[in-house]
Amino acid sequence: MVFTTEKQKKFANEYLIDLNATRAYKKAYPKIKNDDVAAQAGSRLLRNVKVSEYIEKRMKDRQKRTEITQDKVVAELAKIGFAKVTDFLSVYDGHVFIKSTDEIEEEKIGAIAGIKKGANGIEVKLNDKVKALELLGKHLGMFDKVEEYKDALEKLDLILEGIDNAAK
């Protein structure tokens, strides 16, 4: 891949670290201090054909190398999002019994953030279920429609308010 400038390549490589175009632009062009300027310029660079092709190729190479796919990420989020507390403990006759890790299904273990002995006994902490479900919902495009409807309702409110004001 031939870049027009070395700074474009530096921007692309920096962008691949955390996918933050503002930060990447400021690293590639250190004289730029303003975040708004860097954000706009970074966004423009991401639309540059050579830069975007380079980034896409490097991301595909990384995916092959690490064997991390969207399917694997979604599956891990689903483990967290759909885990139930009864997957890890049971209540019998007023007592709570934590299941042995041998008793927990392998695909459920990814939902566990940690296990420790605390002042009140063994504590099992699960990963954030709501966040996992939110990320899954975003991946599936479930919330895009909600935002569109909210925007439409706000516009409708403004129109109706304008009609009310005009009628007075």
PDB file of N, CA and C in Angstrom, residues 28 35-36 44 56 85 93 95 117-118 121 129 136 152 164:
ATOM      1  N   ALA A  28      -0.267  11.505  14.829  1.00  0.00           N
ATOM      2  CA  ALA A  28       0.367  11.633  13.509  1.00  0.00           C
ATOM      3  C   ALA A  28       0.717  13.087  13.193  1.00  0.00           C
ATOM      4  N   ASP A  35      -9.075  19.151  19.852  1.00  0.00           N
ATOM      5  CA  ASP A  35      -9.764  17.883  19.615  1.00  0.00           C
ATOM      6  C   ASP A  35     -10.784  17.965  18.470  1.00  0.00           C
ATOM      7  N   ASP A  36     -11.480  19.082  18.364  1.00  0.00           N
ATOM      8  CA  ASP A  36     -12.482  19.219  17.300  1.00  0.00           C
ATOM      9  C   ASP A  36     -11.825  19.193  15.920  1.00  0.00           C
ATOM     10  N   ARG A  44     -12.000  12.715   8.032  1.00  0.00           N
ATOM     11  CA  ARG A  44     -11.697  12.857   6.590  1.00  0.00           C
ATOM     12  C   ARG A  44     -10.677  11.808   6.155  1.00  0.00           C
ATOM     13  N   GLU A  56      -8.497  -1.583   6.651  1.00  0.00           N
ATOM     14  CA  GLU A  56      -9.309  -2.788   6.454  1.00  0.00           C
ATOM     15  C   GLU A  56      -8.430  -4.034   6.307  1.00  0.00           C
ATOM     16  N   VAL A  85     -28.636 -16.386  37.520  1.00  0.00           N
ATOM     17  CA  VAL A  85     -27.976 -16.642  38.790  1.00  0.00           C
ATOM     18  C   VAL A  85     -28.074 -18.121  39.168  1.00  0.00           C
ATOM     19  N   ASP A  93     -34.099 -24.809  51.060  1.00  0.00           N
ATOM     20  CA  ASP A  93     -34.486 -24.724  52.464  1.00  0.00           C
ATOM     21  C   ASP A  93     -33.869 -23.500  53.144  1.00  0.00           C
ATOM     22  N   HIS A  95     -31.162 -21.902  52.383  1.00  0.00           N
ATOM     23  CA  HIS A  95     -29.707 -21.811  52.313  1.00  0.00           C
ATOM     24  C   HIS A  95     -29.270 -21.685  50.856  1.00  0.00           C
ATOM     25  N   LYS A 117     -13.546 -15.161  48.496  1.00  0.00           N
ATOM     26  CA  LYS A 117     -14.075 -15.370  49.832  1.00  0.00           C
ATOM     27  C   LYS A 117     -14.150 -14.006  50.506  1.00  0.00           C
ATOM     28  N   GLY A 118     -15.345 -13.607  50.878  1.00  0.00           N
ATOM     29  CA  GLY A 118     -15.549 -12.317  51.523  1.00  0.00           C
ATOM     30  C   GLY A 118     -15.946 -12.501  52.967  1.00  0.00           C
ATOM     31  N   GLY A 121     -18.853 -14.906  53.386  1.00  0.00           N
ATOM     32  CA  GLY A 121     -18.724 -16.188  52.708  1.00  0.00           C
ATOM     33  C   GLY A 121     -18.205 -16.014  51.292  1.00  0.00           C
ATOM     34  N   LYS A 129     -24.354  -7.895  32.881  1.00  0.00           N
ATOM     35  CA  LYS A 129     -25.387  -8.460  32.013  1.00  0.00           C
ATOM     36  C   LYS A 129     -26.049  -7.377  31.145  1.00  0.00           C
ATOM     37  N   LEU A 136     -25.111  -6.411  22.447  1.00  0.00           N
ATOM     38  CA  LEU A 136     -25.766  -7.337  21.509  1.00  0.00           C
ATOM     39  C   LEU A 136     -26.880  -6.625  20.748  1.00  0.00           C
ATOM     40  N   ALA A 152     -38.066  11.528  15.516  1.00  0.00           N
ATOM     41  CA  ALA A 152     -39.316  11.858  14.818  1.00  0.00           C
ATOM     42  C   ALA A 152     -40.335  12.468  15.783  1.00  0.00           C
ATOM     43  N   ASP A 164     -49.645  25.302  17.388  1.00  0.00           N
ATOM     44  CA  ASP A 164     -50.343  25.895  18.541  1.00  0.00           C
ATOM     45  C   ASP A 164     -50.046  27.379  18.650  1.00  0.00           C
TER      46      ASP A 164
END
